[in-house]
Amino acid sequence: MSSERVLYLAGSGMITAIGGSTEMVWAATGAQVSRYATSGYFTGDRKLIIQALVPDQALPDLPHYLSAYPSLSLREKRMLAMSRVAATQALQAYAGSVPVPVLFAGPESYPGIDSQISKGFSRALFEQLEHLPIAAGKSRSVSIGRPAAIEAIKLAFHYAYDVGHTNVLVGGADSYQFSPLLKLLDGQKRLSAQNLAPHSGSDAFAPGEASGFLWLTSDPAQALQHRGRRIALSEPGFGYETGHWFSEKPYRGEGLDQAFKQAIAGRFAGKTIKNIYSSANGERFWGKELGVAMTRNHQNFSDPKVHHPAEFYGDIGAATGAVLIGLASQTALHLPGDDTHLVYGSADQSYRGAICLQAEPVAA
């Protein structure tokens, strides 16, 4: 892994249950605002599932999406509307003449159900982003759930340094308003429901929905700046956990350790990490791998604060990576002293991804 290759954050955007922009969501997590509420979905024993959903009124012309794309699922239509919001925010300051490729992070594929986005969704996505300078023909998608945006950033490094695209838009969206997936997760007894609230000793999570986008650039002059500082991202690291939710093999937590080691190597070797942004959603399952990864990489951490904002906006699936990076970047820019952050995402199945980012001074 080269220590020289770096991408800079030039813009970000997001919409979650607790806010409609990066700044709003960051402030809401800092204030510990939660939007958990009972939804219109039921468990198999007829208890209302607790979810964290984006209010309909926060989505642009939602009735249009519902009627204009009859072949798409409700989940996909909400992902479209949320993506339009977040992508528009992320590229609002872009003034270049060259269209920007989009690397889209999509939902994880689950055994026994058709849970990935359809071909029709991709066409509809670019239609909804046609007001932006998007290079649709050069865009790609990665559908592995929570770590998908980190995988997309790996591809963004290739686009920027090997192909020659100075600017890339990385983003993702997801929604658990999808009955087959909720039924599968309910069968595993993983969903928070009435009389089973997450984060109160139970072992369950609240399904959410969100979209997050990041405008990344290899040109430091285009980097977003705040008080003479900018965000630099390293090349990400990855690992594979054999003992995942759908495996009968022992769960050892080794996949996340692999991802941490790769992400910390190179540019950020020797840096002290004081903040970890985690995809953990409230289930006890995720604690073991984080403990293993932190123990085996203890020399890189100094009493780090572990952020798991899913406790406020729910589990947001494929939107996780981009949203976490956007939030970590806000912390790094606005709270000097804790400059190096590690962000990671773990899928329900084997894939693990991690990436380091740092606020660095801009030369006068």
mmCIF file of C-alpha atoms in Angstrom:
data_model
loop_
_atom_site.group_PDB
_atom_site.id
_atom_site.type_symbol
_atom_site.label_atom_id
_atom_site.label_comp_id
_atom_site.label_asym_id
_atom_site.label_seq_id
_atom_site.Cartn_x
_atom_site.Cartn_y
_atom_site.Cartn_z
ATOM 1 C CA MET A 1 0.000 0.000 0.000
ATOM 2 C CA SER A 2 1.482 3.335 -1.037
ATOM 3 C CA SER A 3 1.878 6.032 1.601
ATOM 4 C CA GLU A 4 1.718 8.751 -1.037
ATOM 5 C CA ARG A 5 -1.766 8.293 -2.420
ATOM 6 C CA VAL A 6 -4.392 10.370 -0.679
ATOM 7 C CA LEU A 7 -7.833 11.686 -1.454
ATOM 8 C CA TYR A 8 -9.245 14.876 -0.002
ATOM 9 C CA LEU A 9 -12.798 15.568 1.063
ATOM 10 C CA ALA A 10 -14.210 18.362 -1.102
ATOM 11 C CA GLY A 11 -17.861 18.110 -0.046
ATOM 12 C CA SER A 12 -20.334 15.899 1.750
ATOM 13 C CA GLY A 13 -24.064 15.473 2.081
ATOM 14 C CA MET A 14 -26.411 13.205 3.973
ATOM 15 C CA ILE A 15 -29.940 12.665 5.131
ATOM 16 C CA THR A 16 -30.889 10.434 8.037
ATOM 17 C CA ALA A 17 -33.747 10.157 10.503
ATOM 18 C CA ILE A 18 -32.108 12.825 12.698
ATOM 19 C CA GLY A 19 -31.163 15.426 10.094
ATOM 20 C CA GLY A 20 -31.106 16.499 6.479
ATOM 21 C CA SER A 21 -27.473 17.588 6.080
ATOM 22 C CA THR A 22 -24.001 16.663 7.309
ATOM 23 C CA GLU A 23 -23.948 19.557 9.760
ATOM 24 C CA MET A 24 -27.417 18.752 11.117
ATOM 25 C CA VAL A 25 -26.685 15.060 11.628
ATOM 26 C CA TRP A 26 -23.340 15.800 13.293
ATOM 27 C CA ALA A 27 -24.984 18.274 15.661
ATOM 28 C CA ALA A 28 -27.833 15.858 16.401
ATOM 29 C CA THR A 29 -25.485 12.995 17.264
ATOM 30 C CA GLY A 30 -23.525 15.342 19.514
ATOM 31 C CA ALA A 31 -26.761 16.256 21.257
ATOM 32 C CA GLN A 32 -27.731 12.551 21.420
ATOM 33 C CA VAL A 33 -30.963 13.105 19.521
ATOM 34 C CA SER A 34 -32.727 9.835 18.695
ATOM 35 C CA ARG A 35 -35.535 9.234 16.229
ATOM 36 C CA TYR A 36 -36.445 5.680 17.208
ATOM 37 C CA ALA A 37 -40.198 5.065 16.986
ATOM 38 C CA THR A 38 -42.615 2.251 16.305
ATOM 39 C CA SER A 39 -43.202 1.782 12.578
ATOM 40 C CA GLY A 40 -45.964 0.246 10.501
ATOM 41 C CA TYR A 41 -44.107 -3.072 10.212
ATOM 42 C CA PHE A 42 -44.776 -6.050 12.475
ATOM 43 C CA THR A 43 -42.713 -8.923 13.786
ATOM 44 C CA GLY A 44 -43.990 -12.456 13.373
ATOM 45 C CA ASP A 45 -45.610 -12.284 16.806
ATOM 46 C CA ARG A 46 -47.435 -9.045 15.886
ATOM 47 C CA LYS A 47 -45.280 -6.541 17.724
ATOM 48 C CA LEU A 48 -44.567 -3.238 15.987
ATOM 49 C CA ILE A 49 -40.954 -3.007 14.838
ATOM 50 C CA ILE A 50 -39.011 -0.007 16.128
ATOM 51 C CA GLN A 51 -37.347 1.861 13.263
ATOM 52 C CA ALA A 52 -35.573 5.172 12.650
ATOM 53 C CA LEU A 53 -37.091 6.533 9.452
ATOM 54 C CA VAL A 54 -36.619 9.717 7.456
ATOM 55 C CA PRO A 55 -39.860 11.747 7.634
ATOM 56 C CA ASP A 56 -41.759 11.752 4.346
ATOM 57 C CA GLN A 57 -41.863 15.545 4.362
ATOM 58 C CA ALA A 58 -38.059 15.663 4.359
ATOM 59 C CA LEU A 59 -37.897 13.834 1.018
ATOM 60 C CA PRO A 60 -38.205 15.776 -2.256
ATOM 61 C CA ASP A 61 -41.596 15.236 -3.898
ATOM 62 C CA LEU A 62 -41.989 11.708 -2.587
ATOM 63 C CA PRO A 63 -45.379 11.177 -4.282
ATOM 64 C CA HIS A 64 -43.627 11.782 -7.616
ATOM 65 C CA TYR A 65 -41.129 9.010 -6.903
ATOM 66 C CA LEU A 66 -43.883 6.645 -5.857
ATOM 67 C CA SER A 67 -45.802 7.156 -9.110
ATOM 68 C CA ALA A 68 -42.980 7.815 -11.593
ATOM 69 C CA TYR A 69 -41.139 4.535 -11.012
ATOM 70 C CA PRO A 70 -43.806 1.817 -10.796
ATOM 71 C CA SER A 71 -41.347 -1.037 -11.318
ATOM 72 C CA LEU A 72 -39.232 -0.082 -8.287
ATOM 73 C CA SER A 73 -39.879 -1.198 -4.720
ATOM 74 C CA LEU A 74 -40.814 1.282 -2.001
ATOM 75 C CA ARG A 75 -37.327 0.788 -0.614
ATOM 76 C CA GLU A 76 -35.712 1.777 -3.909
ATOM 77 C CA LYS A 77 -37.956 4.813 -4.339
ATOM 78 C CA ARG A 78 -36.987 6.112 -0.919
ATOM 79 C CA MET A 79 -33.325 5.415 -1.693
ATOM 80 C CA LEU A 80 -33.697 7.494 -4.866
ATOM 81 C CA ALA A 81 -35.212 10.441 -3.045
ATOM 82 C CA MET A 82 -32.606 10.335 -0.268
ATOM 83 C CA SER A 83 -29.754 10.017 -2.786
ATOM 84 C CA ARG A 84 -30.916 13.117 -4.633
ATOM 85 C CA VAL A 85 -30.759 15.104 -1.394
ATOM 86 C CA ALA A 86 -27.333 13.871 -0.284
ATOM 87 C CA ALA A 87 -25.628 13.935 -3.697
ATOM 88 C CA THR A 88 -26.844 17.459 -4.419
ATOM 89 C CA GLN A 89 -25.388 18.669 -1.128
ATOM 90 C CA ALA A 90 -22.059 16.926 -1.705
ATOM 91 C CA LEU A 91 -21.503 18.474 -5.149
ATOM 92 C CA GLN A 92 -23.031 21.890 -4.485
ATOM 93 C CA ALA A 93 -19.649 23.656 -4.649
ATOM 94 C CA TYR A 94 -18.343 21.788 -7.699
ATOM 95 C CA ALA A 95 -17.495 24.288 -10.437
ATOM 96 C CA GLY A 96 -15.523 22.081 -12.811
ATOM 97 C CA SER A 97 -16.388 21.400 -16.438
ATOM 98 C CA VAL A 98 -15.541 17.688 -16.394
ATOM 99 C CA PRO A 99 -18.405 15.345 -15.404
ATOM 100 C CA VAL A 100 -17.800 13.373 -12.214
ATOM 101 C CA PRO A 101 -18.086 9.552 -12.020
ATOM 102 C CA VAL A 102 -20.395 8.183 -9.319
ATOM 103 C CA LEU A 103 -19.395 5.154 -7.269
ATOM 104 C CA PHE A 104 -22.574 4.002 -5.550
ATOM 105 C CA ALA A 105 -22.712 1.856 -2.417
ATOM 106 C CA GLY A 106 -25.729 -0.423 -2.449
ATOM 107 C CA PRO A 107 -27.451 -2.862 -0.089
ATOM 108 C CA GLU A 108 -26.025 -6.218 0.905
ATOM 109 C CA SER A 109 -27.303 -9.365 -0.800
ATOM 110 C CA TYR A 110 -28.896 -11.724 1.727
ATOM 111 C CA PRO A 111 -29.369 -15.496 1.399
ATOM 112 C CA GLY A 112 -32.759 -16.569 0.158
ATOM 113 C CA ILE A 113 -34.172 -13.138 -0.745
ATOM 114 C CA ASP A 114 -33.749 -10.721 -3.629
ATOM 115 C CA SER A 115 -32.373 -7.804 -1.622
ATOM 116 C CA GLN A 116 -30.046 -6.031 -4.065
ATOM 117 C CA ILE A 117 -30.971 -3.002 -6.121
ATOM 118 C CA SER A 118 -32.496 -3.582 -9.547
ATOM 119 C CA LYS A 119 -31.164 -2.465 -12.926
ATOM 120 C CA GLY A 120 -34.077 -0.073 -13.083
ATOM 121 C CA PHE A 121 -32.832 1.622 -9.931
ATOM 122 C CA SER A 122 -29.491 2.510 -11.517
ATOM 123 C CA ARG A 123 -31.210 4.118 -14.500
ATOM 124 C CA ALA A 124 -33.562 6.022 -12.213
ATOM 125 C CA LEU A 125 -30.679 7.163 -10.019
ATOM 126 C CA PHE A 126 -28.885 8.889 -12.861
ATOM 127 C CA GLU A 127 -32.132 10.396 -14.049
ATOM 128 C CA GLN A 128 -32.595 11.916 -10.603
ATOM 129 C CA LEU A 129 -29.012 13.217 -10.619
ATOM 130 C CA GLU A 130 -29.140 14.665 -14.134
ATOM 131 C CA HIS A 131 -29.105 18.199 -12.669
ATOM 132 C CA LEU A 132 -25.575 17.431 -11.445
ATOM 133 C CA PRO A 133 -22.393 17.145 -13.576
ATOM 134 C CA ILE A 134 -22.412 13.331 -13.459
ATOM 135 C CA ALA A 135 -20.536 10.968 -15.798
ATOM 136 C CA ALA A 136 -23.130 8.190 -15.774
ATOM 137 C CA GLY A 137 -21.270 6.044 -18.315
ATOM 138 C CA LYS A 138 -18.189 5.884 -16.103
ATOM 139 C CA SER A 139 -20.049 5.156 -12.878
ATOM 140 C CA ARG A 140 -20.147 1.896 -10.955
ATOM 141 C CA SER A 141 -21.935 0.334 -7.998
ATOM 142 C CA VAL A 142 -20.761 -1.853 -5.121
ATOM 143 C CA SER A 143 -23.432 -3.780 -3.227
ATOM 144 C CA ILE A 144 -22.030 -5.158 0.025
ATOM 145 C CA GLY A 145 -23.943 -3.187 2.649
ATOM 146 C CA ARG A 146 -22.289 -1.327 5.527
ATOM 147 C CA PRO A 147 -18.685 -1.426 4.163
ATOM 148 C CA ALA A 148 -19.773 -0.687 0.575
ATOM 149 C CA ALA A 149 -18.792 2.994 0.580
ATOM 150 C CA ILE A 150 -15.321 2.107 1.878
ATOM 151 C CA GLU A 151 -14.980 -0.407 -0.955
ATOM 152 C CA ALA A 152 -16.152 2.324 -3.335
ATOM 153 C CA ILE A 153 -13.390 4.601 -2.017
ATOM 154 C CA LYS A 154 -10.874 1.908 -2.922
ATOM 155 C CA LEU A 155 -12.235 2.163 -6.463
ATOM 156 C CA ALA A 156 -12.105 5.979 -6.201
ATOM 157 C CA PHE A 157 -8.346 5.787 -5.604
ATOM 158 C CA HIS A 158 -8.053 3.749 -8.806
ATOM 159 C CA TYR A 159 -10.156 6.286 -10.704
ATOM 160 C CA ALA A 160 -8.115 9.211 -9.374
ATOM 161 C CA TYR A 161 -4.590 7.826 -9.650
ATOM 162 C CA ASP A 162 -4.722 5.178 -12.362
ATOM 163 C CA VAL A 163 -7.474 6.427 -14.677
ATOM 164 C CA GLY A 164 -7.085 10.174 -14.246
ATOM 165 C CA HIS A 165 -10.390 11.343 -12.759
ATOM 166 C CA THR A 166 -9.457 14.172 -10.418
ATOM 167 C CA ASN A 167 -12.918 14.197 -8.851
ATOM 168 C CA VAL A 168 -15.144 11.279 -7.856
ATOM 169 C CA LEU A 169 -18.515 11.177 -6.102
ATOM 170 C CA VAL A 170 -18.833 8.277 -3.652
ATOM 171 C CA GLY A 171 -22.153 7.650 -1.980
ATOM 172 C CA GLY A 172 -24.686 5.143 -0.831
ATOM 173 C CA ALA A 173 -28.259 4.722 0.287
ATOM 174 C CA ASP A 174 -30.297 2.072 2.004
ATOM 175 C CA SER A 175 -33.638 1.528 3.681
ATOM 176 C CA TYR A 176 -35.038 -1.281 5.775
ATOM 177 C CA GLN A 177 -38.542 -0.535 4.520
ATOM 178 C CA PHE A 178 -38.394 -3.865 2.753
ATOM 179 C CA SER A 179 -40.635 -6.619 4.087
ATOM 180 C CA PRO A 180 -38.632 -9.674 2.889
ATOM 181 C CA LEU A 181 -35.507 -8.404 4.663
ATOM 182 C CA LEU A 182 -37.381 -7.511 7.832
ATOM 183 C CA LYS A 183 -38.932 -11.000 7.833
ATOM 184 C CA LEU A 184 -35.491 -12.597 7.478
ATOM 185 C CA LEU A 185 -34.026 -10.512 10.308
ATOM 186 C CA ASP A 186 -37.083 -11.094 12.483
ATOM 187 C CA GLY A 187 -36.556 -14.823 11.996
ATOM 188 C CA GLN A 188 -33.084 -14.343 13.491
ATOM 189 C CA LYS A 189 -34.637 -12.482 16.470
ATOM 190 C CA ARG A 190 -32.531 -9.415 15.727
ATOM 191 C CA LEU A 191 -35.108 -6.635 15.412
ATOM 192 C CA SER A 192 -36.073 -4.156 18.071
ATOM 193 C CA ALA A 193 -39.803 -4.136 18.664
ATOM 194 C CA GLN A 194 -42.381 -3.046 21.203
ATOM 195 C CA ASN A 195 -41.294 -4.040 24.718
ATOM 196 C CA LEU A 196 -37.831 -4.841 23.334
ATOM 197 C CA ALA A 197 -35.997 -1.535 23.121
ATOM 198 C CA PRO A 198 -32.375 -1.540 21.885
ATOM 199 C CA HIS A 199 -29.563 -0.157 24.056
ATOM 200 C CA SER A 200 -31.368 -1.159 27.266
ATOM 201 C CA GLY A 201 -29.836 -4.555 27.816
ATOM 202 C CA SER A 202 -31.574 -6.317 24.930
ATOM 203 C CA ASP A 203 -29.788 -7.729 21.926
ATOM 204 C CA ALA A 204 -31.549 -6.132 18.974
ATOM 205 C CA PHE A 205 -31.253 -3.237 16.549
ATOM 206 C CA ALA A 206 -33.510 -0.582 15.048
ATOM 207 C CA PRO A 207 -33.621 -0.679 11.226
ATOM 208 C CA GLY A 208 -33.145 2.767 9.707
ATOM 209 C CA GLU A 209 -32.698 4.436 6.341
ATOM 210 C CA ALA A 210 -30.357 7.111 5.029
ATOM 211 C CA SER A 211 -28.161 8.329 2.220
ATOM 212 C CA GLY A 212 -24.661 9.775 2.363
ATOM 213 C CA PHE A 213 -22.393 11.121 -0.389
ATOM 214 C CA LEU A 214 -18.780 12.319 -0.464
ATOM 215 C CA TRP A 215 -17.118 14.411 -3.149
ATOM 216 C CA LEU A 216 -13.499 13.225 -3.138
ATOM 217 C CA THR A 217 -10.628 14.781 -5.042
ATOM 218 C CA SER A 218 -6.945 14.149 -5.620
ATOM 219 C CA ASP A 219 -6.409 17.923 -6.002
ATOM 220 C CA PRO A 220 -5.623 19.442 -2.585
ATOM 221 C CA ALA A 221 -6.610 22.883 -3.862
ATOM 222 C CA GLN A 222 -10.214 21.687 -4.160
ATOM 223 C CA ALA A 223 -10.374 20.256 -0.644
ATOM 224 C CA LEU A 224 -13.019 21.482 1.760
ATOM 225 C CA GLN A 225 -11.347 23.770 4.287
ATOM 226 C CA HIS A 226 -12.323 24.907 7.756
ATOM 227 C CA ARG A 227 -10.110 27.303 9.700
ATOM 228 C CA GLY A 228 -7.057 26.383 7.667
ATOM 229 C CA ARG A 229 -7.586 22.622 7.870
ATOM 230 C CA ARG A 230 -8.670 19.958 5.390
ATOM 231 C CA ILE A 231 -9.476 16.249 5.498
ATOM 232 C CA ALA A 232 -7.129 13.682 3.934
ATOM 233 C CA LEU A 233 -8.212 10.062 3.501
ATOM 234 C CA SER A 234 -5.860 7.115 3.239
ATOM 235 C CA GLU A 235 -6.316 4.058 1.103
ATOM 236 C CA PRO A 236 -8.701 1.704 2.907
ATOM 237 C CA GLY A 237 -8.114 -1.755 4.304
ATOM 238 C CA PHE A 238 -10.269 -4.884 4.130
ATOM 239 C CA GLY A 239 -10.767 -8.216 5.800
ATOM 240 C CA TYR A 240 -13.045 -11.244 5.691
ATOM 241 C CA GLU A 241 -14.788 -12.726 8.707
ATOM 242 C CA THR A 242 -15.552 -16.418 8.296
ATOM 243 C CA GLY A 243 -17.777 -16.648 11.373
ATOM 244 C CA HIS A 244 -20.489 -14.188 10.357
ATOM 245 C CA TRP A 245 -24.272 -14.104 10.899
ATOM 246 C CA PHE A 246 -24.952 -16.640 8.152
ATOM 247 C CA SER A 247 -22.018 -18.969 8.777
ATOM 248 C CA GLU A 248 -21.612 -22.011 11.009
ATOM 249 C CA LYS A 249 -17.891 -21.378 11.407
ATOM 250 C CA PRO A 250 -16.492 -19.957 14.683
ATOM 251 C CA TYR A 251 -16.726 -16.171 15.044
ATOM 252 C CA ARG A 252 -13.190 -15.037 15.884
ATOM 253 C CA GLY A 253 -13.286 -11.339 14.980
ATOM 254 C CA GLU A 254 -10.249 -11.681 12.724
ATOM 255 C CA GLY A 255 -11.713 -9.977 9.650
ATOM 256 C CA LEU A 256 -11.925 -6.558 11.285
ATOM 257 C CA ASP A 257 -8.390 -6.929 12.638
ATOM 258 C CA GLN A 258 -7.188 -7.471 9.058
ATOM 259 C CA ALA A 259 -9.050 -4.364 7.896
ATOM 260 C CA PHE A 260 -7.608 -2.257 10.731
ATOM 261 C CA LYS A 261 -4.045 -3.346 10.007
ATOM 262 C CA GLN A 262 -4.316 -2.496 6.319
ATOM 263 C CA ALA A 263 -6.003 0.847 6.937
ATOM 264 C CA ILE A 264 -3.469 1.956 9.550
ATOM 265 C CA ALA A 265 -0.427 0.962 7.460
ATOM 266 C CA GLY A 266 1.270 3.400 5.111
ATOM 267 C CA ARG A 267 0.406 7.077 5.448
ATOM 268 C CA PHE A 268 -1.000 6.742 8.955
ATOM 269 C CA ALA A 269 1.534 4.310 10.385
ATOM 270 C CA GLY A 270 2.663 5.590 13.767
ATOM 271 C CA LYS A 271 -0.254 7.997 14.128
ATOM 272 C CA THR A 272 -2.251 7.900 17.342
ATOM 273 C CA ILE A 273 -5.948 7.283 16.775
ATOM 274 C CA LYS A 274 -8.289 8.792 19.358
ATOM 275 C CA ASN A 275 -11.630 8.359 17.595
ATOM 276 C CA ILE A 276 -13.228 5.285 16.049
ATOM 277 C CA TYR A 277 -16.446 5.588 14.059
ATOM 278 C CA SER A 278 -18.170 2.224 14.106
ATOM 279 C CA SER A 279 -20.980 0.605 12.146
ATOM 280 C CA ALA A 280 -22.105 -1.233 15.312
ATOM 281 C CA ASN A 281 -25.879 -1.043 15.609
ATOM 282 C CA GLY A 282 -26.586 -2.106 19.202
ATOM 283 C CA GLU A 283 -26.314 -5.871 18.817
ATOM 284 C CA ARG A 284 -23.810 -7.472 21.174
ATOM 285 C CA PHE A 285 -22.505 -9.538 18.261
ATOM 286 C CA TRP A 286 -20.379 -6.633 17.011
ATOM 287 C CA GLY A 287 -18.495 -6.085 20.249
ATOM 288 C CA LYS A 288 -16.184 -9.083 19.949
ATOM 289 C CA GLU A 289 -14.582 -8.114 16.640
ATOM 290 C CA LEU A 290 -13.959 -4.539 17.794
ATOM 291 C CA GLY A 291 -12.352 -5.800 20.979
ATOM 292 C CA VAL A 292 -10.120 -8.161 19.001
ATOM 293 C CA ALA A 293 -9.116 -5.451 16.497
ATOM 294 C CA MET A 294 -8.340 -2.862 19.179
ATOM 295 C CA THR A 295 -6.351 -5.335 21.276
ATOM 296 C CA ARG A 296 -4.239 -6.534 18.360
ATOM 297 C CA ASN A 297 -3.596 -2.956 17.205
ATOM 298 C CA HIS A 298 -3.335 -1.380 20.658
ATOM 299 C CA GLN A 299 -0.139 0.486 19.810
ATOM 300 C CA ASN A 300 -2.104 2.673 17.397
ATOM 301 C CA PHE A 301 -4.781 3.755 19.873
ATOM 302 C CA SER A 302 -4.733 6.123 22.828
ATOM 303 C CA ASP A 303 -7.874 5.566 24.895
ATOM 304 C CA PRO A 304 -10.016 6.068 21.794
ATOM 305 C CA LYS A 305 -13.595 7.244 21.899
ATOM 306 C CA VAL A 306 -15.815 4.812 20.007
ATOM 307 C CA HIS A 307 -18.702 6.499 18.202
ATOM 308 C CA HIS A 308 -21.640 4.346 17.091
ATOM 309 C CA PRO A 309 -24.247 6.842 15.854
ATOM 310 C CA ALA A 310 -26.621 4.073 14.821
ATOM 311 C CA GLU A 311 -27.876 4.442 18.407
ATOM 312 C CA PHE A 312 -29.454 7.705 17.208
ATOM 313 C CA TYR A 313 -30.360 7.159 13.535
ATOM 314 C CA GLY A 314 -30.663 3.375 13.428
ATOM 315 C CA ASP A 315 -28.826 0.868 11.292
ATOM 316 C CA ILE A 316 -28.509 2.526 7.882
ATOM 317 C CA GLY A 317 -27.003 -0.353 5.907
ATOM 318 C CA ALA A 318 -25.169 0.685 2.747
ATOM 319 C CA ALA A 319 -25.296 4.376 3.698
ATOM 320 C CA THR A 320 -23.144 3.649 6.760
ATOM 321 C CA GLY A 321 -19.651 4.164 5.324
ATOM 322 C CA ALA A 322 -20.261 7.535 3.680
ATOM 323 C CA VAL A 323 -22.269 8.870 6.634
ATOM 324 C CA LEU A 324 -19.615 7.809 9.161
ATOM 325 C CA ILE A 325 -16.839 9.403 7.107
ATOM 326 C CA GLY A 326 -18.853 12.603 6.813
ATOM 327 C CA LEU A 327 -19.415 12.693 10.590
ATOM 328 C CA ALA A 328 -15.801 11.829 11.431
ATOM 329 C CA SER A 329 -14.644 14.599 9.095
ATOM 330 C CA GLN A 330 -16.818 17.123 10.926
ATOM 331 C CA THR A 331 -15.319 16.052 14.245
ATOM 332 C CA ALA A 332 -11.779 16.238 12.889
ATOM 333 C CA LEU A 333 -12.311 19.706 11.395
ATOM 334 C CA HIS A 334 -14.180 21.265 14.301
ATOM 335 C CA LEU A 335 -12.475 19.652 17.292
ATOM 336 C CA PRO A 336 -8.689 20.051 16.850
ATOM 337 C CA GLY A 337 -6.538 17.721 18.902
ATOM 338 C CA ASP A 338 -8.230 14.486 17.930
ATOM 339 C CA ASP A 339 -7.064 14.713 14.360
ATOM 340 C CA THR A 340 -6.679 11.095 13.217
ATOM 341 C CA HIS A 341 -9.826 8.989 12.994
ATOM 342 C CA LEU A 342 -10.569 5.425 11.969
ATOM 343 C CA VAL A 343 -13.895 4.548 10.346
ATOM 344 C CA TYR A 344 -15.050 0.988 9.787
ATOM 345 C CA GLY A 345 -18.016 -0.924 8.454
ATOM 346 C CA SER A 346 -18.914 -4.581 8.969
ATOM 347 C CA ALA A 347 -21.403 -6.435 6.819
ATOM 348 C CA ASP A 348 -23.754 -9.064 8.194
ATOM 349 C CA GLN A 349 -21.757 -11.514 6.114
ATOM 350 C CA SER A 350 -17.999 -11.742 5.676
ATOM 351 C CA TYR A 351 -16.880 -8.340 4.391
ATOM 352 C CA ARG A 352 -15.098 -5.789 6.619
ATOM 353 C CA GLY A 353 -13.710 -2.403 5.583
ATOM 354 C CA ALA A 354 -11.795 0.339 7.405
ATOM 355 C CA ILE A 355 -10.261 3.676 6.485
ATOM 356 C CA CYS A 356 -8.265 6.380 8.256
ATOM 357 C CA LEU A 357 -8.768 10.102 7.821
ATOM 358 C CA GLN A 358 -6.954 13.077 9.267
ATOM 359 C CA ALA A 359 -7.428 16.814 9.554
ATOM 360 C CA GLU A 360 -4.241 18.440 8.338
ATOM 361 C CA PRO A 361 -3.164 22.096 8.148
ATOM 362 C CA VAL A 362 -3.282 23.851 4.796
ATOM 363 C CA ALA A 363 -0.063 25.631 3.880
ATOM 364 C CA ALA A 364 -0.490 29.393 3.703
#
